[in-house]
């Protein structure tokens, strides 16, 4: 689509389902940094890499040691590695180009979400959020696990909390906790069941700030925008909240140390809350005040200008889109299938959603062309009109062009080698070796045999028991009753099957005439012999 003919007044968000992807039962999805590749985790334990430009499968990873459903997929910053979390409590790190397994470790609990460290090109450290345990930092090289605190009482004695399935009083099961890295990975933001955002230094395992959520509801999701300037939380009170990040994007830990020294509070809790109030500021709140729906997989758009969230209601596939000012701009209604995951394309106004049936739907913008952008005097005609041409319209050099002086320097050399930085990526110079597309890996053709389509009886099994899928279906429906109606005909030897093609009526008439001609010639020769005698 040409950019000049797109109406600039249209909203830059998706509107209709463009197409869908189908491969097994897909459960979770993730784009690479440029949006050229889409990873999808399946229920059979495989991870599929789709080429998003061609909508074809570029690579498939399958761990022989694991057949459990995939719960989370995450790309490294340069796209060379991908982290896969499965329901069998395993974390597997894959090399995207070679398809080799780099590392694999098993946790004590099922990881619902796993994220690679964003500050390294070859990360081996990840943040895992298990089902019934506190978030943890996992070193995939050394298989060491560091459990992060989820409340201030966990770090009162300076020791990280142990993994547990119940609270200290044993009254209720442990609530899954959401966590994420900041843009450069020096801090971890944890949302706990008390309605608090904890800012944690994961190297020293210390809480550096606390931000209370209005209503003190359980935080189910927490995620940063692509540029790191905004933080999104999804709480159990059916509200999506946006916080503005007041810390610098780089050296955020150093800024936290300065805030701690400046704080004059004596009480530890009040001091951490005072620091937290200078780290995050509430920016917007989003909710459906009428239906009061719970939200599923909320996230930012690639440029951070839009916020999207899926309805968690069963039997409906609704996607809500808000602008950053807090206005609901669009509700996308899909098939009557529950939505389980959602992702916004990093560059284009495209949303990809996963349904409960395992299909991946691609939502794109329904563009309307504005042809008047080519010329200010262009107008669209509703009916045919007789056109009167100008006198100089078809001259080689129109008079209007003669007046204009060309400002183009034809002797200037054009640089076609230097790669300009993409404005959509603030640190594009850090990923020069980034993978954008996977090389094609064509399958080798099976060599054909000289005598046509030949199948041995060992592959066919016991004669009539082995039929093609079409033959089996036809036999079950009662349509295949004799060998004449079957496209396959067995030889007298019984050792091979040949494909039989039904002749047309013209061919049958032609063959019949050829049979009659030799007979007539034979009769003429017999009569000629009789006359000679």
XYZ file of C-alpha atoms in Angstrom:
533
model
C 0.000 0.000 0.000
C 1.398 3.389 -1.031
C 1.766 5.718 1.933
C 0.736 8.890 -0.002
C -2.754 7.548 -0.787
C -3.536 6.570 2.816
C -5.856 8.944 4.586
C -3.839 10.487 7.465
C -7.019 11.142 9.468
C -7.664 7.440 9.952
C -6.665 5.928 13.303
C -3.510 3.873 13.241
C -5.033 0.721 14.733
C -6.375 -2.575 13.292
C -10.017 -3.002 12.337
C -10.723 -6.347 10.613
C -9.416 -9.920 10.520
C -7.054 -10.129 7.558
C -6.361 -13.868 7.775
C -5.539 -16.617 10.250
C -2.667 -19.034 10.853
C -3.232 -22.703 11.568
C -0.713 -25.241 12.829
C -1.762 -27.674 15.528
C -3.163 -26.031 18.662
C -1.199 -22.847 19.367
C -1.259 -21.456 22.917
C 1.020 -18.390 23.088
C 2.746 -16.019 20.675
C 5.585 -13.476 20.585
C 7.036 -11.221 17.880
C 10.732 -10.699 17.404
C 12.060 -7.166 17.806
C 11.381 -6.121 14.203
C 8.104 -7.984 13.790
C 9.336 -10.050 10.844
C 9.088 -13.374 12.707
C 6.322 -14.690 14.948
C 6.950 -17.486 17.456
C 4.039 -19.655 18.586
C 4.061 -22.312 21.297
C 1.831 -25.334 20.691
C 0.028 -27.779 22.933
C 2.157 -30.716 21.707
C 5.385 -29.155 23.019
C 6.629 -27.749 19.710
C 7.532 -24.127 18.968
C 6.822 -22.828 15.468
C 8.505 -19.788 13.874
C 6.322 -18.088 11.263
C 7.728 -15.769 8.610
C 5.255 -12.930 9.100
C 5.883 -11.467 5.646
C 5.058 -14.650 3.718
C 2.818 -16.241 6.401
C 4.788 -19.465 6.051
C 6.525 -21.659 8.627
C 10.251 -20.897 8.668
C 11.383 -23.159 11.531
C 10.020 -25.618 14.069
C 11.637 -26.596 17.373
C 10.672 -29.820 19.073
C 12.264 -31.120 22.261
C 12.318 -34.919 22.408
C 12.403 -34.744 26.191
C 9.222 -32.666 26.427
C 5.756 -33.126 24.948
C 3.926 -30.827 27.389
C 2.087 -27.713 26.266
C 4.071 -24.500 25.846
C 3.097 -21.745 28.298
C 5.379 -18.903 27.160
C 7.806 -17.927 24.383
C 10.308 -15.047 24.443
C 12.858 -13.724 21.927
C 16.291 -12.406 22.745
C 17.013 -8.832 21.697
C 18.897 -9.705 18.505
C 16.636 -12.639 17.665
C 19.349 -15.318 17.798
C 17.823 -17.113 20.785
C 14.331 -17.985 21.933
C 13.240 -19.125 25.391
C 10.409 -21.645 25.694
C 8.583 -22.442 28.948
C 6.499 -25.618 29.118
C 3.887 -27.143 31.400
C 6.320 -29.893 32.475
C 8.183 -27.217 34.549
C 10.986 -26.901 31.982
C 12.777 -23.896 30.493
C 14.522 -24.475 27.161
C 16.798 -22.042 25.317
C 17.061 -22.586 21.542
C 19.396 -21.277 18.858
C 17.046 -19.896 16.212
C 19.353 -20.275 13.184
C 20.784 -23.734 13.812
C 17.762 -25.144 15.659
C 20.009 -26.572 18.382
C 19.120 -26.696 22.056
C 21.483 -24.433 24.006
C 20.323 -25.110 27.556
C 17.497 -26.751 29.455
C 16.557 -26.645 33.127
C 13.622 -27.831 35.216
C 11.935 -25.809 37.953
C 9.927 -26.976 40.939
C 6.794 -25.255 39.646
C 5.273 -24.737 36.203
C 6.478 -21.403 34.730
C 3.498 -19.435 33.450
C 5.776 -16.793 31.960
C 9.502 -16.508 31.242
C 11.424 -13.494 29.927
C 15.050 -13.262 28.795
C 17.295 -10.497 30.114
C 16.912 -7.579 27.654
C 20.362 -6.070 28.208
C 22.422 -8.840 26.600
C 22.743 -9.989 23.005
C 23.332 -13.589 24.111
C 21.338 -13.797 27.340
C 21.555 -16.778 29.656
C 19.624 -15.139 32.521
C 15.844 -15.164 32.532
C 12.988 -14.107 34.789
C 10.427 -16.863 35.436
C 7.010 -16.487 37.076
C 5.938 -19.939 38.317
C 2.384 -21.031 39.035
C 2.674 -21.485 42.812
C 5.878 -19.726 43.740
C 7.501 -16.293 43.845
C 9.228 -14.955 40.705
C 12.787 -16.122 40.268
C 15.937 -15.283 38.363
C 17.248 -18.387 36.570
C 20.781 -18.705 35.187
C 20.425 -21.208 32.345
C 24.188 -21.797 32.116
C 24.754 -22.691 35.770
C 21.110 -23.713 36.521
C 21.191 -21.536 39.655
C 17.876 -20.109 40.862
C 17.411 -16.907 42.882
C 13.927 -16.393 44.328
C 12.794 -12.771 44.452
C 10.854 -11.274 47.379
C 7.139 -10.579 46.930
C 6.663 -8.504 50.092
C 8.779 -6.492 52.508
C 8.516 -9.166 55.218
C 10.321 -11.623 52.945
C 13.512 -9.560 53.077
C 13.373 -8.485 56.728
C 16.216 -10.806 57.654
C 18.116 -10.268 54.410
C 17.372 -13.779 53.122
C 15.336 -14.446 50.002
C 12.017 -16.231 50.636
C 11.766 -19.957 49.963
C 9.334 -21.314 47.427
C 6.013 -22.185 48.970
C 2.546 -23.244 47.952
C 0.625 -21.466 50.733
C 0.791 -18.284 52.704
C 2.429 -18.259 56.145
C -0.918 -18.739 57.887
C -1.878 -21.585 55.559
C -5.246 -20.016 54.812
C -5.073 -19.577 51.058
C -2.965 -20.942 48.194
C -0.104 -18.855 46.854
C -1.281 -16.420 44.180
C 0.735 -16.363 40.940
C 2.830 -13.204 40.828
C 3.562 -11.081 37.756
C 7.020 -9.642 37.079
C 9.023 -8.051 34.276
C 12.406 -6.473 33.549
C 12.740 -2.783 32.818
C 14.102 -1.705 29.420
C 17.761 -2.519 30.121
C 17.255 -5.275 32.703
C 18.938 -3.712 35.748
C 15.667 -3.671 37.737
C 12.739 -6.074 38.127
C 9.194 -4.802 38.700
C 7.054 -7.315 40.635
C 3.292 -7.067 41.125
C 2.142 -9.021 44.188
C -1.182 -10.209 45.605
C -1.375 -7.252 48.015
C -1.768 -4.743 45.219
C 1.794 -3.436 45.323
C 4.479 -2.901 42.688
C 7.887 -3.799 44.110
C 11.000 -2.352 42.456
C 13.743 -4.920 43.062
C 17.473 -5.027 42.435
C 17.717 -8.654 41.309
C 21.484 -8.838 41.861
C 21.356 -7.938 45.565
C 17.779 -9.270 45.997
C 16.681 -6.061 47.730
C 13.440 -4.101 47.435
C 14.355 -0.546 46.423
C 10.837 0.934 46.179
C 7.148 0.173 46.722
C 4.229 1.609 44.726
C 0.738 0.766 46.100
C -2.050 0.133 43.576
C -5.442 1.842 44.193
C -7.835 -0.753 45.604
C -5.003 -3.111 46.643
C -6.170 -5.799 44.204
C -4.109 -8.737 42.970
C -1.874 -7.781 40.024
C -2.219 -10.360 37.236
C -0.074 -8.776 34.485
C 2.723 -6.232 34.427
C 4.573 -5.093 31.310
C 6.686 -2.157 30.094
C 6.118 -0.284 26.860
C 8.660 -0.736 24.102
C 10.416 2.562 24.821
C 10.432 1.908 28.591
C 8.593 5.121 29.458
C 5.315 3.549 30.622
C 4.373 0.565 32.791
C 1.065 -1.308 32.429
C -0.634 -3.324 35.176
C -3.735 -5.514 34.999
C -5.398 -5.995 38.375
C -8.101 -8.260 39.712
C -10.418 -5.257 40.102
C -10.906 -5.361 36.292
C -8.868 -2.205 35.725
C -5.849 -1.633 33.496
C -3.551 1.079 34.859
C -0.763 2.952 33.092
C 2.133 4.388 35.110
C 4.710 6.843 33.845
C 8.287 5.792 34.523
C 10.064 8.691 36.252
C 13.446 6.955 36.443
C 16.022 7.420 33.669
C 16.027 4.594 31.127
C 19.726 3.953 31.683
C 21.334 3.768 35.132
C 17.988 3.420 36.875
C 19.628 1.585 39.762
C 22.020 4.483 40.335
C 19.103 6.917 40.411
C 17.372 4.711 42.991
C 20.418 4.876 45.246
C 20.322 8.660 45.111
C 16.623 8.685 45.982
C 17.249 6.417 48.980
C 19.915 8.782 50.310
C 17.671 11.799 49.836
C 14.705 10.238 51.660
C 14.470 11.376 55.300
C 11.852 8.824 56.379
C 12.717 6.743 59.434
C 10.255 3.911 58.923
C 11.437 1.409 56.293
C 8.028 0.956 54.689
C 7.352 4.681 54.447
C 10.821 5.251 53.033
C 10.311 2.654 50.285
C 6.905 4.101 49.447
C 8.370 7.592 49.270
C 11.012 6.309 46.852
C 8.348 4.444 44.846
C 6.250 7.584 44.452
C 9.244 9.218 42.750
C 9.734 6.229 40.447
C 6.213 5.668 39.077
C 3.296 8.071 38.647
C -0.254 6.961 37.807
C -1.035 8.145 34.277
C -4.322 6.527 33.108
C -6.906 3.924 34.078
C -8.889 1.804 31.611
C -11.961 -0.297 32.353
C -15.355 -1.241 30.947
C -17.679 0.368 33.464
C -20.754 -1.322 31.958
C -19.832 -4.980 31.503
C -17.046 -5.055 34.140
C -15.079 -7.658 32.198
C -11.755 -9.114 33.290
C -8.855 -8.458 30.927
C -6.572 -10.932 29.198
C -3.025 -10.260 27.933
C -3.100 -6.422 27.875
C -0.162 -4.705 26.165
C 1.040 -1.551 24.407
C 1.256 -0.887 20.700
C 4.691 -0.775 19.126
C 4.930 3.017 19.395
C 3.251 3.124 22.808
C 0.376 5.319 21.566
C -2.319 2.646 21.991
C -3.287 0.210 24.738
C -4.984 -3.072 23.878
C -6.632 -5.710 26.055
C -8.638 -8.842 25.335
C -11.839 -9.813 27.072
C -11.399 -12.778 29.420
C -15.077 -13.778 29.116
C -15.715 -17.279 27.823
C -17.218 -17.700 24.398
C -16.264 -14.274 23.029
C -13.240 -12.961 21.157
C -13.318 -9.219 21.866
C -10.329 -6.878 21.745
C -10.557 -3.376 23.236
C -8.284 -0.577 21.981
C -7.766 2.713 23.861
C -5.665 5.733 23.040
C -3.224 7.096 25.600
C -5.693 9.816 26.561
C -8.005 7.138 27.994
C -10.669 7.045 25.254
C -12.004 3.748 23.934
C -11.532 4.009 20.164
C -12.367 0.524 18.901
C -13.818 -2.846 19.930
C -12.790 -5.711 17.641
C -15.236 -8.611 17.667
C -13.975 -11.945 16.408
C -15.398 -15.478 16.329
C -17.193 -16.967 19.310
C -14.004 -18.464 20.719
C -12.307 -17.443 23.947
C -9.136 -15.356 23.649
C -6.056 -16.690 25.446
C -3.158 -14.530 24.179
C -2.560 -11.254 22.396
C 0.344 -9.356 20.803
C 0.700 -6.054 18.929
C 3.105 -5.884 15.998
C 6.239 -3.860 16.905
C 6.052 -1.625 13.823
C 2.731 -1.924 11.979
C -0.872 -1.452 13.180
C -1.444 -5.199 13.388
C -2.763 -7.218 16.327
C -2.358 -10.989 16.549
C -4.647 -12.974 18.850
C -4.825 -16.645 19.831
C -8.171 -18.376 20.284
C -9.006 -21.284 22.538
C -9.188 -23.588 19.503
C -5.522 -22.905 18.695
C -5.964 -20.597 15.702
C -3.980 -17.349 15.394
C -6.008 -14.454 13.987
C -4.282 -11.494 12.303
C -6.124 -8.191 12.698
C -5.085 -5.451 10.267
C -6.230 -2.012 9.217
C -8.927 -1.621 6.580
C -7.306 1.097 4.497
C -9.326 3.527 2.383
C -7.394 5.176 -0.419
C -7.230 8.949 -0.685
C -6.352 9.558 -4.328
C -6.639 13.347 -3.971
C -3.266 13.210 -2.212
C -1.598 12.953 -5.631
C -2.841 16.356 -6.827
C -4.697 19.121 -5.010
C -7.187 19.561 -7.889
C -7.983 15.822 -8.091
C -11.642 14.954 -7.667
C -13.541 11.688 -7.763
C -16.344 11.363 -10.298
C -19.588 9.663 -9.424
C -20.543 9.314 -13.120
C -18.830 9.605 -16.479
C -18.143 13.087 -17.806
C -16.856 14.249 -21.179
C -13.259 15.350 -20.819
C -11.841 18.304 -22.740
C -8.070 18.177 -22.983
C -5.787 21.155 -22.710
C -3.908 22.383 -25.733
C -0.488 21.546 -24.288
C -1.550 18.473 -22.329
C 0.173 15.928 -24.551
C 3.202 18.019 -25.493
C 6.602 16.494 -24.795
C 7.433 19.319 -22.388
C 4.269 21.017 -21.076
C 4.375 24.790 -20.636
C 3.782 24.379 -16.908
C 6.945 22.284 -16.576
C 9.082 24.742 -18.530
C 8.537 27.456 -15.965
C 9.767 25.313 -13.063
C 13.502 25.228 -12.446
C 14.837 21.911 -11.285
C 16.674 22.011 -7.947
C 18.039 18.485 -8.293
C 21.805 18.189 -8.569
C 22.320 15.392 -11.057
C 26.057 15.188 -10.321
C 25.555 14.425 -6.634
C 26.463 10.887 -5.599
C 23.737 8.894 -3.873
C 24.736 6.777 -0.884
C 23.127 3.332 -1.150
C 25.425 1.589 1.340
C 24.926 3.383 4.654
C 22.044 1.984 6.724
C 20.048 4.722 8.401
C 18.742 4.215 11.923
C 15.081 3.362 12.209
C 13.248 6.001 14.240
C 10.980 3.296 15.675
C 13.955 1.721 17.454
C 15.803 3.944 19.903
C 18.810 1.628 20.110
C 18.976 0.186 16.604
C 22.738 0.643 16.572
C 23.068 -2.025 19.277
C 21.668 -4.815 17.091
C 23.649 -4.842 13.870
C 23.790 -8.652 13.864
C 20.056 -8.938 14.405
C 18.117 -11.709 12.680
C 15.245 -10.359 10.635
C 14.504 -13.333 8.393
C 15.392 -16.991 8.524
C 17.064 -18.558 5.483
C 14.964 -20.938 3.466
C 15.454 -24.599 4.273
C 13.902 -26.496 1.350
C 13.019 -30.162 1.723
C 14.733 -32.625 -0.609
C 12.424 -34.116 -3.231
C 11.817 -37.865 -3.166
C 13.332 -39.453 -6.325
C 10.734 -40.788 -8.710
C 10.838 -44.426 -9.833
C 11.001 -45.297 -13.516
C 7.835 -47.378 -13.682
C 5.531 -44.677 -12.331
C 3.837 -44.613 -8.942
C 4.883 -47.936 -7.406
C 4.057 -48.962 -3.861
C 5.330 -52.209 -2.372
C 2.987 -54.565 -0.535
C 5.077 -54.224 2.637
C 4.109 -50.529 2.868
C 0.517 -51.222 1.948
C 0.057 -53.738 4.726
C -2.547 -56.483 4.309
C -4.038 -55.881 0.913
C -7.525 -54.460 1.256
C -6.935 -53.141 4.783
C -4.745 -50.284 3.497
C -6.629 -47.695 1.488
C -6.085 -44.020 0.806
C -7.906 -41.511 3.049
C -10.321 -40.786 0.236
C -10.994 -44.472 -0.325
C -11.537 -45.102 3.377
C -13.947 -42.194 3.572
C -15.797 -43.326 0.503
C -15.997 -46.865 1.809
C -17.435 -45.705 5.089
C -20.072 -43.674 3.265
C -20.966 -46.633 1.077
C -19.975 -44.986 -2.206
C -17.073 -47.317 -2.988
C -18.640 -50.701 -3.839
C -16.609 -52.080 -6.731
C -13.207 -51.754 -8.320
C -14.559 -49.954 -11.402
C -15.469 -46.844 -9.385
C -12.104 -46.712 -7.634
C -9.269 -44.589 -9.041
C -6.807 -47.321 -8.074
C -6.636 -50.595 -9.997
C -4.667 -53.628 -8.824
C -2.409 -55.524 -11.217
C -2.809 -59.279 -11.791
C 0.422 -59.888 -9.960
C -0.861 -58.061 -6.902
C 2.502 -56.454 -6.302
C 1.755 -52.904 -7.379
C -1.018 -50.345 -7.797
C -1.435 -48.195 -10.876
C -3.473 -45.032 -11.096
C -6.268 -45.472 -13.611
C -7.712 -42.549 -15.539
C -11.180 -42.621 -17.008
C -11.214 -42.009 -20.785
C -13.438 -39.352 -22.323
C -16.259 -40.139 -24.812
C -14.299 -38.753 -27.764
C -11.339 -40.995 -26.981
C -13.622 -44.042 -26.741
C -15.254 -43.242 -30.113
C -11.840 -42.765 -31.711
C -10.639 -46.136 -30.387
C -13.793 -47.835 -31.650
C -13.266 -46.428 -35.161
C -9.659 -47.672 -35.169
C -10.899 -51.153 -34.291
C -13.489 -51.125 -37.097
C -11.046 -49.937 -39.817
C -8.715 -53.002 -39.705
C -11.725 -55.296 -39.928
C -13.061 -53.569 -43.060
C -9.623 -53.711 -44.708
C -9.398 -57.434 -43.951
C -12.746 -58.095 -45.655
C -11.657 -56.185 -48.799
C -8.460 -58.245 -49.106
C -10.430 -61.524 -48.804
C -12.855 -60.468 -51.543
C -9.915 -59.503 -53.800
C -8.376 -62.973 -53.421
C -11.656 -64.621 -54.347
C -11.912 -62.635 -57.563
C -8.334 -63.531 -58.536
C -9.032 -67.190 -58.118
